[in-house]
PDB file of C-alpha atoms in Angstrom:
ATOM      1  CA  GLN A   1     104.088  66.894  31.134  1.00  0.00           C
ATOM      2  CA  ASP A   2     101.872  69.440  31.243  1.00  0.00           C
ATOM      3  CA  HIS A   3     100.749  68.144  27.796  1.00  0.00           C
ATOM      4  CA  GLN A   4     100.312  64.970  28.908  1.00  0.00           C
ATOM      5  CA  ALA A   5      98.035  66.264  31.815  1.00  0.00           C
ATOM      6  CA  ARG A   6      95.992  68.644  29.022  1.00  0.00           C
ATOM      7  CA  ALA A   7      95.569  65.494  26.918  1.00  0.00           C
ATOM      8  CA  GLU A   8      94.556  63.020  29.339  1.00  0.00           C
ATOM      9  CA  ASP A   9      91.905  65.482  30.773  1.00  0.00           C
ATOM     10  CA  GLN A  10      90.302  66.102  27.056  1.00  0.00           C
ATOM     11  CA  TYR A  11      90.225  62.589  27.046  1.00  0.00           C
ATOM     12  CA  THR A  12      88.572  62.053  30.368  1.00  0.00           C
ATOM     13  CA  GLN A  13      85.744  63.823  29.295  1.00  0.00           C
ATOM     14  CA  GLY A  14      85.945  62.602  25.839  1.00  0.00           C
ATOM     15  CA  VAL A  15      85.045  59.431  28.488  1.00  0.00           C
ATOM     16  CA  ALA A  16      82.370  60.867  30.531  1.00  0.00           C
ATOM     17  CA  ALA A  17      80.659  62.046  27.222  1.00  0.00           C
ATOM     18  CA  LEU A  18      80.623  58.536  26.144  1.00  0.00           C
ATOM     19  CA  GLY A  19      78.748  57.503  29.371  1.00  0.00           C
ATOM     20  CA  GLU A  20      76.373  59.876  27.958  1.00  0.00           C
ATOM     21  CA  GLN A  21      76.164  58.730  24.707  1.00  0.00           C
ATOM     22  CA  MET A  22      77.353  61.375  23.125  1.00  0.00           C
ATOM     23  CA  TYR A  23      79.644  61.070  20.728  1.00  0.00           C
ATOM     24  CA  GLY A  24      79.849  64.241  18.971  1.00  0.00           C
ATOM     25  CA  THR A  25      81.121  66.468  22.657  1.00  0.00           C
ATOM     26  CA  MET A  26      83.394  62.782  22.476  1.00  0.00           C
ATOM     27  CA  TRP A  27      84.956  62.990  18.686  1.00  0.00           C
ATOM     28  CA  TYR A  28      85.968  66.846  20.184  1.00  0.00           C
ATOM     29  CA  HIS A  29      87.620  66.081  23.264  1.00  0.00           C
ATOM     30  CA  MET A  30      89.482  63.046  21.713  1.00  0.00           C
ATOM     31  CA  VAL A  31      90.591  65.026  18.904  1.00  0.00           C
ATOM     32  CA  ASN A  32      91.618  67.397  21.103  1.00  0.00           C
ATOM     33  CA  ALA A  33      93.403  64.712  23.688  1.00  0.00           C
ATOM     34  CA  VAL A  34      95.310  63.619  20.036  1.00  0.00           C
ATOM     35  CA  SER A  35      95.785  67.014  19.038  1.00  0.00           C
ATOM     36  CA  ILE A  36      97.796  67.735  22.255  1.00  0.00           C
ATOM     37  CA  ASP A  37      99.074  64.583  22.875  1.00  0.00           C
ATOM     38  CA  PRO A  38      99.754  62.390  19.256  1.00  0.00           C
ATOM     39  CA  ASP A  39     101.441  59.284  21.179  1.00  0.00           C
ATOM     40  CA  LEU A  40      97.733  59.299  23.220  1.00  0.00           C
ATOM     41  CA  ALA A  41      96.559  55.579  21.917  1.00  0.00           C
ATOM     42  CA  LYS A  42      93.680  55.461  23.710  1.00  0.00           C
ATOM     43  CA  ALA A  43      92.043  58.564  22.496  1.00  0.00           C
ATOM     44  CA  GLU A  44      92.906  57.613  18.882  1.00  0.00           C
ATOM     45  CA  VAL A  45      90.785  54.644  19.572  1.00  0.00           C
ATOM     46  CA  GLY A  46      88.171  57.231  21.097  1.00  0.00           C
ATOM     47  CA  ARG A  47      88.056  59.146  18.727  1.00  0.00           C
ATOM     48  CA  ASP A  48      87.898  56.428  16.068  1.00  0.00           C
ATOM     49  CA  GLN A  49      85.125  54.996  18.103  1.00  0.00           C
ATOM     50  CA  ALA A  50      83.493  58.559  18.075  1.00  0.00           C
ATOM     51  CA  ALA A  51      83.584  59.025  14.575  1.00  0.00           C
ATOM     52  CA  GLU A  52      81.620  55.531  13.547  1.00  0.00           C
ATOM     53  CA  HIS A  53      79.160  56.317  15.854  1.00  0.00           C
ATOM     54  CA  LEU A  54      78.547  59.530  14.349  1.00  0.00           C
ATOM     55  CA  MET A  55      78.727  58.099  10.618  1.00  0.00           C
ATOM     56  CA  SER A  56      76.231  54.972  11.741  1.00  0.00           C
ATOM     57  CA  GLU A  57      73.359  58.158  13.279  1.00  0.00           C
ATOM     58  CA  HIS A  58      74.203  60.303  10.196  1.00  0.00           C
ATOM     59  CA  PHE A  59      73.473  56.661   7.745  1.00  0.00           C
ATOM     60  CA  ALA A  60      70.361  56.070  10.041  1.00  0.00           C
ATOM     61  CA  GLN A  61      68.843  59.494   9.840  1.00  0.00           C
ATOM     62  CA  ALA A  62      69.565  59.528   5.890  1.00  0.00           C
ATOM     63  CA  ARG A  63      67.565  56.346   5.082  1.00  0.00           C
ATOM     64  CA  GLU A  64      64.856  58.264   7.826  1.00  0.00           C
ATOM     65  CA  LEU A  65      64.320  60.500   4.649  1.00  0.00           C
ATOM     66  CA  GLU A  66      65.174  57.999   2.199  1.00  0.00           C
ATOM     67  CA  GLU A  67      62.417  56.494   3.499  1.00  0.00           C
ATOM     68  CA  GLY A  68      60.068  58.905   3.884  1.00  0.00           C
ATOM     69  CA  GLY A  69      60.203  59.475   0.095  1.00  0.00           C
ATOM     70  CA  TYR A  70      62.492  62.443   0.543  1.00  0.00           C
ATOM     71  CA  TYR A  71      64.455  61.573  -2.019  1.00  0.00           C
ATOM     72  CA  GLU A  72      66.948  64.606  -2.988  1.00  0.00           C
ATOM     73  CA  ALA A  73      67.831  65.281   1.276  1.00  0.00           C
ATOM     74  CA  ALA A  74      68.756  61.547   1.473  1.00  0.00           C
ATOM     75  CA  LEU A  75      70.907  61.306  -1.304  1.00  0.00           C
ATOM     76  CA  LYS A  76      72.675  64.904  -0.001  1.00  0.00           C
ATOM     77  CA  GLU A  77      73.048  62.997   3.369  1.00  0.00           C
ATOM     78  CA  TYR A  78      74.485  59.869   1.573  1.00  0.00           C
ATOM     79  CA  GLN A  79      76.627  61.915  -1.066  1.00  0.00           C
ATOM     80  CA  GLU A  80      78.144  63.816   2.054  1.00  0.00           C
ATOM     81  CA  ILE A  81      78.348  60.184   3.875  1.00  0.00           C
ATOM     82  CA  GLN A  82      80.635  58.814   1.307  1.00  0.00           C
ATOM     83  CA  ALA A  83      82.735  61.808   1.068  1.00  0.00           C
ATOM     84  CA  GLN A  84      83.689  60.547   4.810  1.00  0.00           C
ATOM     85  CA  ASP A  85      83.617  56.713   4.272  1.00  0.00           C
ATOM     86  CA  PRO A  86      83.072  55.584   0.461  1.00  0.00           C
ATOM     87  CA  ASN A  87      83.902  51.904   1.680  1.00  0.00           C
ATOM     88  CA  LEU A  88      80.955  51.806   4.558  1.00  0.00           C
ATOM     89  CA  GLU A  89      78.471  48.917   4.502  1.00  0.00           C
ATOM     90  CA  GLY A  90      75.327  49.205   2.145  1.00  0.00           C
ATOM     91  CA  LEU A  91      76.178  52.784   1.281  1.00  0.00           C
ATOM     92  CA  ARG A  92      76.777  52.172  -2.541  1.00  0.00           C
ATOM     93  CA  THR A  93      73.308  50.785  -2.675  1.00  0.00           C
ATOM     94  CA  ARG A  94      71.434  53.020  -0.684  1.00  0.00           C
ATOM     95  CA  ILE A  95      73.007  56.403  -3.386  1.00  0.00           C
ATOM     96  CA  GLU A  96      71.458  54.515  -5.988  1.00  0.00           C
ATOM     97  CA  HIS A  97      68.756  53.591  -5.392  1.00  0.00           C
ATOM     98  CA  THR A  98      67.740  57.311  -4.247  1.00  0.00           C
ATOM     99  CA  ARG A  99      69.307  58.597  -7.505  1.00  0.00           C
ATOM    100  CA  ARG A 100      67.010  56.716  -9.413  1.00  0.00           C
ATOM    101  CA  GLU A 101      64.337  57.639  -7.538  1.00  0.00           C
ATOM    102  CA  VAL A 102      65.262  61.276  -7.688  1.00  0.00           C
ATOM    103  CA  GLU A 103      65.066  61.105 -11.730  1.00  0.00           C
ATOM    104  CA  ALA A 104      62.118  59.346 -11.695  1.00  0.00           C
ATOM    105  CA  ASN A 105      60.605  62.341  -9.906  1.00  0.00           C
ATOM    106  CA  LYS A 106      62.498  64.551 -12.140  1.00  0.00           C
ATOM    107  CA  LEU A 107      60.819  63.028 -15.271  1.00  0.00           C
ATOM    108  CA  VAL A 108      56.874  62.388 -12.975  1.00  0.00           C
ATOM    109  CA  ASN A 109      57.660  66.531 -12.379  1.00  0.00           C
ATOM    110  CA  GLU A 110      57.727  66.950 -16.161  1.00  0.00           C
ATOM    111  CA  ALA A 111      54.988  64.270 -16.753  1.00  0.00           C
ATOM    112  CA  GLU A 112      52.443  67.022 -15.083  1.00  0.00           C
ATOM    113  CA  MET A 113      53.845  69.484 -16.396  1.00  0.00           C
ATOM    114  CA  GLU A 114      52.912  68.559 -19.718  1.00  0.00           C
ATOM    115  CA  GLY A 115      49.907  67.510 -18.245  1.00  0.00           C
ATOM    116  CA  PHE A 116      48.868  70.789 -17.571  1.00  0.00           C
ATOM    117  CA  LYS A 117      49.194  71.910 -21.766  1.00  0.00           C
ATOM    118  CA  ARG A 118      47.369  68.704 -22.687  1.00  0.00           C
ATOM    119  CA  HIS A 119      50.592  67.301 -24.179  1.00  0.00           C
ATOM    120  CA  TYR A 120      49.396  63.783 -22.736  1.00  0.00           C
ATOM    121  CA  VAL A 121      51.061  61.463 -25.005  1.00  0.00           C
ATOM    122  CA  LYS A 122      54.589  63.619 -24.351  1.00  0.00           C
ATOM    123  CA  ALA A 123      53.283  62.880 -20.256  1.00  0.00           C
ATOM    124  CA  ARG A 124      52.711  59.411 -20.960  1.00  0.00           C
ATOM    125  CA  SER A 125      56.124  58.849 -22.139  1.00  0.00           C
ATOM    126  CA  LEU A 126      57.459  60.464 -19.406  1.00  0.00           C
ATOM    127  CA  LEU A 127      55.670  58.433 -16.578  1.00  0.00           C
ATOM    128  CA  GLU A 128      56.566  55.427 -18.410  1.00  0.00           C
ATOM    129  CA  GLU A 129      60.074  56.510 -18.314  1.00  0.00           C
ATOM    130  CA  ALA A 130      59.792  57.022 -14.619  1.00  0.00           C
ATOM    131  CA  LEU A 131      58.449  53.896 -14.198  1.00  0.00           C
ATOM    132  CA  LYS A 132      61.621  52.251 -15.176  1.00  0.00           C
ATOM    133  CA  LYS A 133      63.674  53.792 -13.305  1.00  0.00           C
ATOM    134  CA  THR A 134      61.768  53.600  -9.849  1.00  0.00           C
ATOM    135  CA  ALA A 135      61.353  50.715  -7.363  1.00  0.00           C
ATOM    136  CA  SER A 136      59.627  52.781  -4.450  1.00  0.00           C
ATOM    137  CA  GLN A 137      57.275  54.691  -6.629  1.00  0.00           C
ATOM    138  CA  GLN A 138      55.518  51.957  -8.936  1.00  0.00           C
ATOM    139  CA  SER A 139      52.329  52.440  -7.251  1.00  0.00           C
ATOM    140  CA  ALA A 140      51.921  56.100  -7.623  1.00  0.00           C
ATOM    141  CA  ILE A 141      53.498  56.580 -10.703  1.00  0.00           C
ATOM    142  CA  THR A 142      50.775  53.743 -11.937  1.00  0.00           C
ATOM    143  CA  ASP A 143      48.160  55.985 -10.702  1.00  0.00           C
ATOM    144  CA  LEU A 144      49.266  58.953 -12.680  1.00  0.00           C
ATOM    145  CA  LEU A 145      49.730  56.825 -15.892  1.00  0.00           C
ATOM    146  CA  ILE A 146      46.407  55.981 -15.732  1.00  0.00           C
ATOM    147  CA  LEU A 147      44.768  59.442 -14.653  1.00  0.00           C
ATOM    148  CA  VAL A 148      46.913  60.970 -18.206  1.00  0.00           C
ATOM    149  CA  LYS A 149      45.362  58.432 -20.286  1.00  0.00           C
ATOM    150  CA  GLU A 150      41.861  59.561 -18.981  1.00  0.00           C
ATOM    151  CA  ARG A 151      41.911  62.723 -19.442  1.00  0.00           C
ATOM    152  CA  ASP A 152      43.592  62.092 -23.112  1.00  0.00           C
ATOM    153  CA  LEU A 153      40.581  59.894 -23.756  1.00  0.00           C
ATOM    154  CA  ASP A 154      38.230  62.654 -22.028  1.00  0.00           C
ATOM    155  CA  ASP A 155      39.472  65.521 -24.475  1.00  0.00           C
ATOM    156  CA  ARG A 156      39.373  63.432 -27.404  1.00  0.00           C
ATOM    157  CA  TYR A 157      35.835  61.825 -26.070  1.00  0.00           C
ATOM    158  CA  GLN A 158      35.042  65.734 -26.173  1.00  0.00           C
ATOM    159  CA  GLN A 159      36.297  65.630 -29.651  1.00  0.00           C
ATOM    160  CA  ALA A 160      34.047  62.980 -30.722  1.00  0.00           C
ATOM    161  CA  ARG A 161      31.201  64.581 -29.045  1.00  0.00           C
ATOM    162  CA  ILE A 162      31.423  67.923 -31.185  1.00  0.00           C
ATOM    163  CA  LEU A 163      31.826  66.177 -34.500  1.00  0.00           C
ATOM    164  CA  GLU A 164      28.879  64.105 -33.635  1.00  0.00           C
ATOM    165  CA  PHE A 165      27.366  67.125 -32.870  1.00  0.00           C
ATOM    166  CA  GLU A 166      28.300  68.441 -36.413  1.00  0.00           C
ATOM    167  CA  HIS A 167      26.477  65.572 -38.431  1.00  0.00           C
ATOM    168  CA  ARG A 168      30.242  64.206 -39.037  1.00  0.00           C
ATOM    169  CA  VAL A 169      28.820  60.554 -38.677  1.00  0.00           C
ATOM    170  CA  GLU A 170      31.840  58.767 -40.081  1.00  0.00           C
ATOM    171  CA  ASP A 171      34.651  60.971 -38.423  1.00  0.00           C
ATOM    172  CA  ALA A 172      32.668  60.768 -35.488  1.00  0.00           C
ATOM    173  CA  LEU A 173      32.106  56.836 -35.061  1.00  0.00           C
ATOM    174  CA  ALA A 174      36.028  56.550 -36.621  1.00  0.00           C
ATOM    175  CA  ALA A 175      37.097  59.103 -33.067  1.00  0.00           C
ATOM    176  CA  TYR A 176      35.264  56.626 -30.997  1.00  0.00           C
ATOM    177  CA  LYS A 177      36.972  53.293 -31.884  1.00  0.00           C
ATOM    178  CA  GLU A 178      40.251  54.892 -31.348  1.00  0.00           C
ATOM    179  CA  ILE A 179      38.484  55.548 -28.229  1.00  0.00           C
ATOM    180  CA  ASP A 180      37.252  52.275 -27.725  1.00  0.00           C
ATOM    181  CA  LYS A 181      40.183  50.407 -28.969  1.00  0.00           C
ATOM    182  CA  GLU A 182      43.047  52.327 -26.569  1.00  0.00           C
ATOM    183  CA  TRP A 183      40.015  51.503 -23.448  1.00  0.00           C
ATOM    184  CA  PRO A 184      37.665  49.181 -23.823  1.00  0.00           C
ATOM    185  CA  GLY A 185      34.017  50.423 -22.232  1.00  0.00           C
ATOM    186  CA  PHE A 186      35.080  54.196 -21.798  1.00  0.00           C
ATOM    187  CA  LYS A 187      32.253  55.995 -20.293  1.00  0.00           C
ATOM    188  CA  ASP A 188      29.476  55.318 -22.721  1.00  0.00           C
ATOM    189  CA  VAL A 189      31.267  55.216 -26.132  1.00  0.00           C
ATOM    190  CA  ARG A 190      30.057  51.836 -27.054  1.00  0.00           C
ATOM    191  CA  ALA A 191      26.680  52.729 -26.567  1.00  0.00           C
ATOM    192  CA  VAL A 192      26.786  55.863 -28.252  1.00  0.00           C
ATOM    193  CA  MET A 193      28.903  54.264 -31.285  1.00  0.00           C
ATOM    194  CA  SER A 194      26.045  51.397 -31.530  1.00  0.00           C
ATOM    195  CA  GLY A 195      23.675  54.042 -31.673  1.00  0.00           C
ATOM    196  CA  LEU A 196      26.096  55.894 -34.787  1.00  0.00           C
ATOM    197  CA  GLN A 197      26.141  52.755 -36.506  1.00  0.00           C
ATOM    198  CA  SER A 198      22.108  52.189 -36.753  1.00  0.00           C
ATOM    199  CA  THR A 199      21.166  55.496 -38.487  1.00  0.00           C
TER     200      THR A 199
END
C-alpha cells in the first residue's frame, strides 16, 4: 500500500507536469512511478507519452540546426535520436541528407585550402565533387567554383602578360588563347590577342 501510494504520488506529479507541458519533468515522475509500482499501467502510458513528446522536440531542434546550415551539429543530434528510436519517421532521410552536407562541407574546406596554395585544378575538382553531394549548398558552391576559376585565369593572365613584356609573343598569344577558350571575354584578353596578332 505504501508503494502504491508513493507510485500514485509520482504519477500525480507527472500529470501535473503534463498540464504545464513540462515533458521532461513528466517523464521523470512517470519513470519513478513505474519503478516503484511496475503494475501501474497508467504510469507506463504517461512515461511513453512523455518520451514521445521529448523525442519530437529533440527531432524539431535537430531540424532547426539542419535548416540553419549547422549540418555537423544536426547530424550529431539525429544520431542520438537514432540510438533511442531508429524507426522514427523521416529520420533516415534527414540523416542521409545531413551526412552528405557534412561531406560536402569537408570537401569545400579542402578546396579552400588548395585555393590558398594556388592549386586551382585540385580546388576545382574538390568543389565539383562537393557539388555532386550537396542538395542545400548548390548556389554557394557554384559561386566558389566561379571564384576559383577566376583566380586561376587571373594568375594565368598575369603570366601571359609577363611573356608579352618579355617579347615572347607566340608564347603569350598561346597563353591568352587558352584563357579565352576557358572563359570567352575574360578581361581584355581578346583585345590583347588582336593587338599581338597584328604585330
